[in-house]
Amino acid sequence: MADFRALTRRSLISILGAVVAGLNATTAAQAKSSKAAANYRGAPNGGQSCANCSYFYPPSGCGVVSGPVSARGWCKLWG
Ligand code: SF4
């Protein structure tokens, strides 16, 4: 019985470790680029702007670049 409890405790610790590692990987995958790294600017690039980018969510959000962005802005991650 004592061995079973020890095994269970070790199993729980292993599972908890795997969950924490998975959360860390998810957080890293969801990290956004800085504006500088994305070459963000507050002006459109031809017909491309945040307003018509699939990553833009009004009024000033971006799914891949951190911080507020302008609907009239643009960066190299436009898509
Ligand atoms: S990816 Fe770039 S262009 Fe698209 S919304 Fe974000 S900052 Fe604007």
mmCIF file of N, CA, C and O and ligand atoms in Angstrom:
data_model
loop_
_atom_site.group_PDB
_atom_site.id
_atom_site.type_symbol
_atom_site.label_atom_id
_atom_site.label_comp_id
_atom_site.label_asym_id
_atom_site.label_seq_id
_atom_site.Cartn_x
_atom_site.Cartn_y
_atom_site.Cartn_z
ATOM 1 N N MET A 1 0.817 -1.205 0.000
ATOM 2 C CA MET A 1 0.000 0.000 0.000
ATOM 3 C C MET A 1 0.853 1.257 0.000
ATOM 4 O O MET A 1 0.596 2.200 -0.709
ATOM 5 N N ALA A 2 1.923 1.246 0.812
ATOM 6 C CA ALA A 2 2.800 2.407 0.868
ATOM 7 C C ALA A 2 3.455 2.646 -0.490
ATOM 8 O O ALA A 2 3.594 3.782 -0.929
ATOM 9 N N ASP A 3 3.858 1.540 -1.210
ATOM 10 C CA ASP A 3 4.463 1.690 -2.530
ATOM 11 C C ASP A 3 3.466 2.290 -3.516
ATOM 12 O O ASP A 3 3.827 3.113 -4.357
ATOM 13 N N PHE A 4 2.217 1.842 -3.424
ATOM 14 C CA PHE A 4 1.189 2.372 -4.313
ATOM 15 C C PHE A 4 1.015 3.876 -4.095
ATOM 16 O O PHE A 4 0.929 4.642 -5.047
ATOM 17 N N ARG A 5 0.993 4.289 -2.818
ATOM 18 C CA ARG A 5 0.837 5.719 -2.526
ATOM 19 C C ARG A 5 2.025 6.507 -3.063
ATOM 20 O O ARG A 5 1.868 7.601 -3.608
ATOM 21 N N ALA A 6 3.225 5.955 -2.897
ATOM 22 C CA ALA A 6 4.409 6.652 -3.398
ATOM 23 C C ALA A 6 4.348 6.760 -4.915
ATOM 24 O O ALA A 6 4.661 7.804 -5.491
ATOM 25 N N LEU A 7 3.925 5.683 -5.567
ATOM 26 C CA LEU A 7 3.809 5.701 -7.023
ATOM 27 C C LEU A 7 2.775 6.732 -7.454
ATOM 28 O O LEU A 7 2.994 7.499 -8.387
ATOM 29 N N THR A 8 1.662 6.765 -6.762
ATOM 30 C CA THR A 8 0.612 7.715 -7.093
ATOM 31 C C THR A 8 1.116 9.149 -6.924
ATOM 32 O O THR A 8 0.889 10.001 -7.770
ATOM 33 N N ARG A 9 1.833 9.388 -5.842
ATOM 34 C CA ARG A 9 2.375 10.730 -5.605
ATOM 35 C C ARG A 9 3.349 11.108 -6.721
ATOM 36 O O ARG A 9 3.287 12.206 -7.272
ATOM 37 N N ARG A 10 4.233 10.150 -7.070
ATOM 38 C CA ARG A 10 5.187 10.423 -8.149
ATOM 39 C C ARG A 10 4.457 10.650 -9.470
ATOM 40 O O ARG A 10 4.814 11.533 -10.245
ATOM 41 N N SER A 11 3.419 9.862 -9.713
ATOM 42 C CA SER A 11 2.654 10.023 -10.954
ATOM 43 C C SER A 11 2.000 11.395 -11.005
ATOM 44 O O SER A 11 2.016 12.056 -12.044
ATOM 45 N N LEU A 12 1.422 11.803 -9.889
ATOM 46 C CA LEU A 12 0.779 13.115 -9.860
ATOM 47 C C LEU A 12 1.785 14.226 -10.103
ATOM 48 O O LEU A 12 1.512 15.183 -10.834
ATOM 49 N N ILE A 13 2.972 14.089 -9.516
ATOM 50 C CA ILE A 13 4.010 15.109 -9.715
ATOM 51 C C ILE A 13 4.435 15.139 -11.184
ATOM 52 O O ILE A 13 4.603 16.202 -11.775
ATOM 53 N N SER A 14 4.560 13.942 -11.795
ATOM 54 C CA SER A 14 4.929 13.891 -13.213
ATOM 55 C C SER A 14 3.868 14.530 -14.083
ATOM 56 O O SER A 14 4.176 15.289 -15.007
ATOM 57 N N ILE A 15 2.626 14.205 -13.796
ATOM 58 C CA ILE A 15 1.530 14.776 -14.580
ATOM 59 C C ILE A 15 1.495 16.292 -14.415
ATOM 60 O O ILE A 15 1.354 17.031 -15.388
ATOM 61 N N LEU A 16 1.650 16.755 -13.181
ATOM 62 C CA LEU A 16 1.654 18.194 -12.922
ATOM 63 C C LEU A 16 2.801 18.868 -13.677
ATOM 64 O O LEU A 16 2.623 19.934 -14.281
ATOM 65 N N GLY A 17 3.960 18.229 -13.693
ATOM 66 C CA GLY A 17 5.094 18.780 -14.427
ATOM 67 C C GLY A 17 4.811 18.873 -15.912
ATOM 68 O O GLY A 17 5.139 19.866 -16.565
ATOM 69 N N ALA A 18 4.168 17.849 -16.459
ATOM 70 C CA ALA A 18 3.830 17.857 -17.881
ATOM 71 C C ALA A 18 2.828 18.954 -18.196
ATOM 72 O O ALA A 18 2.932 19.636 -19.224
ATOM 73 N N VAL A 19 1.868 19.144 -17.306
ATOM 74 C CA VAL A 19 0.868 20.196 -17.522
ATOM 75 C C VAL A 19 1.536 21.565 -17.502
ATOM 76 O O VAL A 19 1.278 22.408 -18.356
ATOM 77 N N VAL A 20 2.422 21.789 -16.530
ATOM 78 C CA VAL A 20 3.117 23.079 -16.445
ATOM 79 C C VAL A 20 3.972 23.294 -17.696
ATOM 80 O O VAL A 20 3.985 24.388 -18.275
ATOM 81 N N ALA A 21 4.659 22.260 -18.147
ATOM 82 C CA ALA A 21 5.491 22.384 -19.352
ATOM 83 C C ALA A 21 4.610 22.717 -20.558
ATOM 84 O O ALA A 21 4.972 23.538 -21.397
ATOM 85 N N GLY A 22 3.463 22.087 -20.638
ATOM 86 C CA GLY A 22 2.540 22.363 -21.736
ATOM 87 C C GLY A 22 2.034 23.784 -21.705
ATOM 88 O O GLY A 22 1.949 24.449 -22.736
ATOM 89 N N LEU A 23 1.720 24.289 -20.526
ATOM 90 C CA LEU A 23 1.261 25.674 -20.405
ATOM 91 C C LEU A 23 2.358 26.642 -20.804
ATOM 92 O O LEU A 23 2.106 27.642 -21.468
ATOM 93 N N ASN A 24 3.597 26.356 -20.412
ATOM 94 C CA ASN A 24 4.720 27.213 -20.796
ATOM 95 C C ASN A 24 4.888 27.235 -22.303
ATOM 96 O O ASN A 24 5.123 28.280 -22.896
ATOM 97 N N ALA A 25 4.764 26.077 -22.948
ATOM 98 C CA ALA A 25 4.904 26.003 -24.402
ATOM 99 C C ALA A 25 3.787 26.790 -25.073
ATOM 100 O O ALA A 25 4.014 27.506 -26.054
ATOM 101 N N THR A 26 2.573 26.678 -24.543
ATOM 102 C CA THR A 26 1.447 27.411 -25.111
ATOM 103 C C THR A 26 1.665 28.909 -24.977
ATOM 104 O O THR A 26 1.438 29.674 -25.906
ATOM 105 N N THR A 27 2.127 29.344 -23.805
ATOM 106 C CA THR A 27 2.378 30.762 -23.581
ATOM 107 C C THR A 27 3.438 31.269 -24.548
ATOM 108 O O THR A 27 3.306 32.342 -25.123
ATOM 109 N N ALA A 28 4.506 30.500 -24.745
ATOM 110 C CA ALA A 28 5.570 30.909 -25.657
ATOM 111 C C ALA A 28 5.044 31.016 -27.076
ATOM 112 O O ALA A 28 5.387 31.939 -27.817
ATOM 113 N N ALA A 29 4.180 30.067 -27.474
ATOM 114 C CA ALA A 29 3.643 30.079 -28.832
ATOM 115 C C ALA A 29 2.726 31.273 -29.057
ATOM 116 O O ALA A 29 2.572 31.738 -30.178
ATOM 117 N N GLN A 30 2.111 31.768 -27.981
ATOM 118 C CA GLN A 30 1.183 32.871 -28.112
ATOM 119 C C GLN A 30 1.838 34.226 -27.906
ATOM 120 O O GLN A 30 1.163 35.237 -27.962
ATOM 121 N N ALA A 31 3.155 34.265 -27.676
ATOM 122 C CA ALA A 31 3.823 35.534 -27.463
ATOM 123 C C ALA A 31 3.706 36.380 -28.724
ATOM 124 O O ALA A 31 3.862 35.885 -29.827
ATOM 125 N N LYS A 32 3.432 37.650 -28.527
ATOM 126 C CA LYS A 32 3.286 38.547 -29.673
ATOM 127 C C LYS A 32 4.617 39.204 -30.010
ATOM 128 O O LYS A 32 5.485 39.352 -29.158
ATOM 129 N N SER A 33 4.739 39.623 -31.249
ATOM 130 C CA SER A 33 5.924 40.367 -31.681
ATOM 131 C C SER A 33 5.833 41.789 -31.157
ATOM 132 O O SER A 33 4.738 42.322 -30.994
ATOM 133 N N SER A 34 6.970 42.393 -30.946
ATOM 134 C CA SER A 34 6.977 43.819 -30.612
ATOM 135 C C SER A 34 6.722 44.595 -31.907
ATOM 136 O O SER A 34 6.905 44.070 -33.018
ATOM 137 N N LYS A 35 6.330 45.829 -31.745
ATOM 138 C CA LYS A 35 6.103 46.669 -32.930
ATOM 139 C C LYS A 35 7.395 46.842 -33.731
ATOM 140 O O LYS A 35 7.379 46.811 -34.962
ATOM 141 N N ALA A 36 8.500 46.982 -33.013
ATOM 142 C CA ALA A 36 9.781 47.164 -33.699
ATOM 143 C C ALA A 36 10.140 45.924 -34.512
ATOM 144 O O ALA A 36 10.564 46.019 -35.664
ATOM 145 N N ALA A 37 9.950 44.729 -33.909
ATOM 146 C CA ALA A 37 10.292 43.489 -34.617
ATOM 147 C C ALA A 37 9.410 43.276 -35.832
ATOM 148 O O ALA A 37 9.834 42.673 -36.820
ATOM 149 N N ALA A 38 8.181 43.790 -35.757
ATOM 150 C CA ALA A 38 7.243 43.615 -36.882
ATOM 151 C C ALA A 38 7.323 44.766 -37.883
ATOM 152 O O ALA A 38 6.587 44.796 -38.860
ATOM 153 N N ASN A 39 8.248 45.712 -37.647
ATOM 154 C CA ASN A 39 8.366 46.907 -38.505
ATOM 155 C C ASN A 39 7.037 47.651 -38.606
ATOM 156 O O ASN A 39 6.664 48.149 -39.674
ATOM 157 N N TYR A 40 6.345 47.716 -37.469
ATOM 158 C CA TYR A 40 5.061 48.425 -37.452
ATOM 159 C C TYR A 40 5.269 49.912 -37.710
ATOM 160 O O TYR A 40 6.242 50.506 -37.269
ATOM 161 N N ARG A 41 4.335 50.496 -38.420
ATOM 162 C CA ARG A 41 4.326 51.950 -38.635
ATOM 163 C C ARG A 41 2.882 52.423 -38.610
ATOM 164 O O ARG A 41 1.960 51.614 -38.835
ATOM 165 N N GLY A 42 2.659 53.669 -38.371
ATOM 166 C CA GLY A 42 1.306 54.193 -38.231
ATOM 167 C C GLY A 42 0.664 54.618 -39.535
ATOM 168 O O GLY A 42 -0.270 55.409 -39.522
ATOM 169 N N ALA A 43 1.158 54.103 -40.645
ATOM 170 C CA ALA A 43 0.610 54.459 -41.954
ATOM 171 C C ALA A 43 0.433 53.194 -42.784
ATOM 172 O O ALA A 43 1.171 52.221 -42.614
ATOM 173 N N PRO A 44 -0.533 53.193 -43.693
ATOM 174 C CA PRO A 44 -0.754 52.005 -44.521
ATOM 175 C C PRO A 44 0.398 51.765 -45.496
ATOM 176 O O PRO A 44 1.229 52.634 -45.735
ATOM 177 N N ASN A 45 0.412 50.585 -46.064
ATOM 178 C CA ASN A 45 1.397 50.227 -47.095
ATOM 179 C C ASN A 45 0.598 49.892 -48.354
ATOM 180 O O ASN A 45 0.131 48.781 -48.528
ATOM 181 N N GLY A 46 0.437 50.888 -49.185
ATOM 182 C CA GLY A 46 -0.425 50.705 -50.350
ATOM 183 C C GLY A 46 -1.846 50.411 -49.888
ATOM 184 O O GLY A 46 -2.403 51.122 -49.068
ATOM 185 N N GLY A 47 -2.389 49.319 -50.351
ATOM 186 C CA GLY A 47 -3.746 48.939 -49.967
ATOM 187 C C GLY A 47 -3.800 48.113 -48.694
ATOM 188 O O GLY A 47 -4.883 47.698 -48.271
ATOM 189 N N GLN A 48 -2.651 47.854 -48.112
ATOM 190 C CA GLN A 48 -2.609 47.051 -46.885
ATOM 191 C C GLN A 48 -2.577 47.950 -45.652
ATOM 192 O O GLN A 48 -1.769 48.868 -45.580
ATOM 193 N N SER A 49 -3.461 47.664 -44.716
ATOM 194 C CA SER A 49 -3.467 48.378 -43.433
ATOM 195 C C SER A 49 -4.031 47.449 -42.380
ATOM 196 O O SER A 49 -4.613 46.401 -42.708
ATOM 197 N N CYS A 50 -3.888 47.834 -41.141
ATOM 198 C CA CYS A 50 -4.431 47.002 -40.058
ATOM 199 C C CYS A 50 -5.932 46.789 -40.249
ATOM 200 O O CYS A 50 -6.457 45.713 -39.957
ATOM 201 N N ALA A 51 -6.612 47.803 -40.756
ATOM 202 C CA ALA A 51 -8.069 47.713 -40.913
ATOM 203 C C ALA A 51 -8.484 46.538 -41.799
ATOM 204 O O ALA A 51 -9.556 45.960 -41.596
ATOM 205 N N ASN A 52 -7.645 46.171 -42.765
ATOM 206 C CA ASN A 52 -8.016 45.043 -43.626
ATOM 207 C C ASN A 52 -7.086 43.833 -43.442
ATOM 208 O O ASN A 52 -6.950 42.993 -44.322
ATOM 209 N N CYS A 53 -6.483 43.760 -42.257
ATOM 210 C CA CYS A 53 -5.622 42.624 -41.899
ATOM 211 C C CYS A 53 -6.438 41.644 -41.062
ATOM 212 O O CYS A 53 -7.222 42.050 -40.202
ATOM 213 N N SER A 54 -6.229 40.371 -41.292
ATOM 214 C CA SER A 54 -7.005 39.355 -40.569
ATOM 215 C C SER A 54 -6.661 39.295 -39.089
ATOM 216 O O SER A 54 -7.415 38.729 -38.302
ATOM 217 N N TYR A 55 -5.515 39.866 -38.697
ATOM 218 C CA TYR A 55 -5.120 39.842 -37.288
ATOM 219 C C TYR A 55 -5.690 41.012 -36.485
ATOM 220 O O TYR A 55 -5.576 41.050 -35.270
ATOM 221 N N PHE A 56 -6.258 41.976 -37.172
ATOM 222 C CA PHE A 56 -6.761 43.186 -36.508
ATOM 223 C C PHE A 56 -8.100 42.923 -35.857
ATOM 224 O O PHE A 56 -8.970 42.272 -36.436
ATOM 225 N N TYR A 57 -8.250 43.404 -34.614
ATOM 226 C CA TYR A 57 -9.570 43.413 -33.994
ATOM 227 C C TYR A 57 -9.818 44.803 -33.404
ATOM 228 O O TYR A 57 -9.042 45.301 -32.608
ATOM 229 N N PRO A 58 -10.861 45.445 -33.888
ATOM 230 C CA PRO A 58 -11.168 46.820 -33.494
ATOM 231 C C PRO A 58 -11.396 46.952 -31.990
ATOM 232 O O PRO A 58 -11.846 45.987 -31.370
ATOM 233 N N PRO A 59 -11.105 48.107 -31.416
ATOM 234 C CA PRO A 59 -10.693 49.308 -32.161
ATOM 235 C C PRO A 59 -9.186 49.415 -32.378
ATOM 236 O O PRO A 59 -8.746 50.132 -33.267
ATOM 237 N N SER A 60 -8.374 48.700 -31.600
ATOM 238 C CA SER A 60 -6.925 48.887 -31.744
ATOM 239 C C SER A 60 -6.129 47.636 -31.366
ATOM 240 O O SER A 60 -4.989 47.747 -30.937
ATOM 241 N N GLY A 61 -6.712 46.470 -31.526
ATOM 242 C CA GLY A 61 -6.038 45.243 -31.137
ATOM 243 C C GLY A 61 -5.447 44.494 -32.312
ATOM 244 O O GLY A 61 -5.909 44.593 -33.443
ATOM 245 N N CYS A 62 -4.399 43.736 -32.022
ATOM 246 C CA CYS A 62 -3.762 42.895 -33.034
ATOM 247 C C CYS A 62 -3.447 41.543 -32.401
ATOM 248 O O CYS A 62 -2.952 41.490 -31.275
ATOM 249 N N GLY A 63 -3.698 40.496 -33.122
ATOM 250 C CA GLY A 63 -3.471 39.152 -32.599
ATOM 251 C C GLY A 63 -2.022 38.732 -32.578
ATOM 252 O O GLY A 63 -1.676 37.751 -31.909
ATOM 253 N N VAL A 64 -1.158 39.431 -33.293
ATOM 254 C CA VAL A 64 0.243 39.005 -33.378
ATOM 255 C C VAL A 64 1.257 40.076 -32.993
ATOM 256 O O VAL A 64 2.439 39.790 -32.835
ATOM 257 N N VAL A 65 0.833 41.325 -32.860
ATOM 258 C CA VAL A 65 1.730 42.413 -32.467
ATOM 259 C C VAL A 65 1.225 42.992 -31.145
ATOM 260 O O VAL A 65 0.031 43.232 -30.983
ATOM 261 N N SER A 66 2.138 43.218 -30.216
ATOM 262 C CA SER A 66 1.744 43.689 -28.888
ATOM 263 C C SER A 66 1.430 45.188 -28.900
ATOM 264 O O SER A 66 1.954 45.939 -29.715
ATOM 265 N N GLY A 67 0.565 45.550 -27.985
ATOM 266 C CA GLY A 67 0.203 46.957 -27.807
ATOM 267 C C GLY A 67 -0.877 47.393 -28.769
ATOM 268 O O GLY A 67 -1.235 46.658 -29.692
ATOM 269 N N PRO A 68 -1.389 48.600 -28.533
ATOM 270 C CA PRO A 68 -2.432 49.095 -29.430
ATOM 271 C C PRO A 68 -1.859 49.428 -30.808
ATOM 272 O O PRO A 68 -0.716 49.874 -30.925
ATOM 273 N N VAL A 69 -2.658 49.189 -31.832
ATOM 274 C CA VAL A 69 -2.265 49.540 -33.204
ATOM 275 C C VAL A 69 -3.377 50.399 -33.805
ATOM 276 O O VAL A 69 -4.514 50.363 -33.349
ATOM 277 N N SER A 70 -3.012 51.138 -34.811
ATOM 278 C CA SER A 70 -3.983 51.995 -35.488
ATOM 279 C C SER A 70 -4.615 51.242 -36.648
ATOM 280 O O SER A 70 -3.934 50.463 -37.338
ATOM 281 N N ALA A 71 -5.884 51.489 -36.899
ATOM 282 C CA ALA A 71 -6.547 50.875 -38.062
ATOM 283 C C ALA A 71 -5.846 51.288 -39.348
ATOM 284 O O ALA A 71 -5.852 50.559 -40.335
ATOM 285 N N ARG A 72 -5.186 52.453 -39.331
ATOM 286 C CA ARG A 72 -4.472 52.946 -40.518
ATOM 287 C C ARG A 72 -3.003 52.503 -40.518
ATOM 288 O O ARG A 72 -2.245 52.884 -41.396
ATOM 289 N N GLY A 73 -2.588 51.721 -39.505
ATOM 290 C CA GLY A 73 -1.206 51.270 -39.437
ATOM 291 C C GLY A 73 -0.943 50.070 -40.336
ATOM 292 O O GLY A 73 -1.820 49.584 -41.053
ATOM 293 N N TRP A 74 0.271 49.592 -40.253
ATOM 294 C CA TRP A 74 0.677 48.432 -41.064
ATOM 295 C C TRP A 74 1.950 47.847 -40.466
ATOM 296 O O TRP A 74 2.740 48.550 -39.830
ATOM 297 N N CYS A 75 2.160 46.553 -40.680
ATOM 298 C CA CYS A 75 3.444 45.941 -40.331
ATOM 299 C C CYS A 75 3.718 44.791 -41.292
ATOM 300 O O CYS A 75 2.843 44.389 -42.059
ATOM 301 N N LYS A 76 4.935 44.259 -41.198
ATOM 302 C CA LYS A 76 5.338 43.212 -42.158
ATOM 303 C C LYS A 76 4.618 41.881 -41.924
ATOM 304 O O LYS A 76 4.736 40.971 -42.747
ATOM 305 N N LEU A 77 3.877 41.773 -40.821
ATOM 306 C CA LEU A 77 3.138 40.533 -40.555
ATOM 307 C C LEU A 77 1.720 40.594 -41.123
ATOM 308 O O LEU A 77 0.923 39.683 -40.900
ATOM 309 N N TRP A 78 1.425 41.656 -41.845
ATOM 310 C CA TRP A 78 0.081 41.821 -42.414
ATOM 311 C C TRP A 78 -0.341 40.526 -43.118
ATOM 312 O O TRP A 78 0.449 39.913 -43.836
ATOM 313 N N GLY A 79 -1.568 40.194 -42.908
ATOM 314 C CA GLY A 79 -2.068 38.981 -43.575
ATOM 315 C C GLY A 79 -3.556 38.847 -43.496
ATOM 316 O O GLY A 79 -4.246 39.590 -42.863
HETATM 317 S S1 SF4 B 1 -0.414 42.024 -38.085
HETATM 318 FE FE1 SF4 B 1 0.435 44.031 -38.506
HETATM 319 S S2 SF4 B 1 -0.864 44.858 -40.144
HETATM 320 FE FE2 SF4 B 1 -1.995 43.166 -39.170
HETATM 321 S S3 SF4 B 1 -3.245 44.163 -37.569
HETATM 322 FE FE3 SF4 B 1 -1.316 43.503 -36.626
HETATM 323 S S4 SF4 B 1 -0.019 45.332 -36.711
HETATM 324 FE FE4 SF4 B 1 -1.675 45.624 -38.195
#
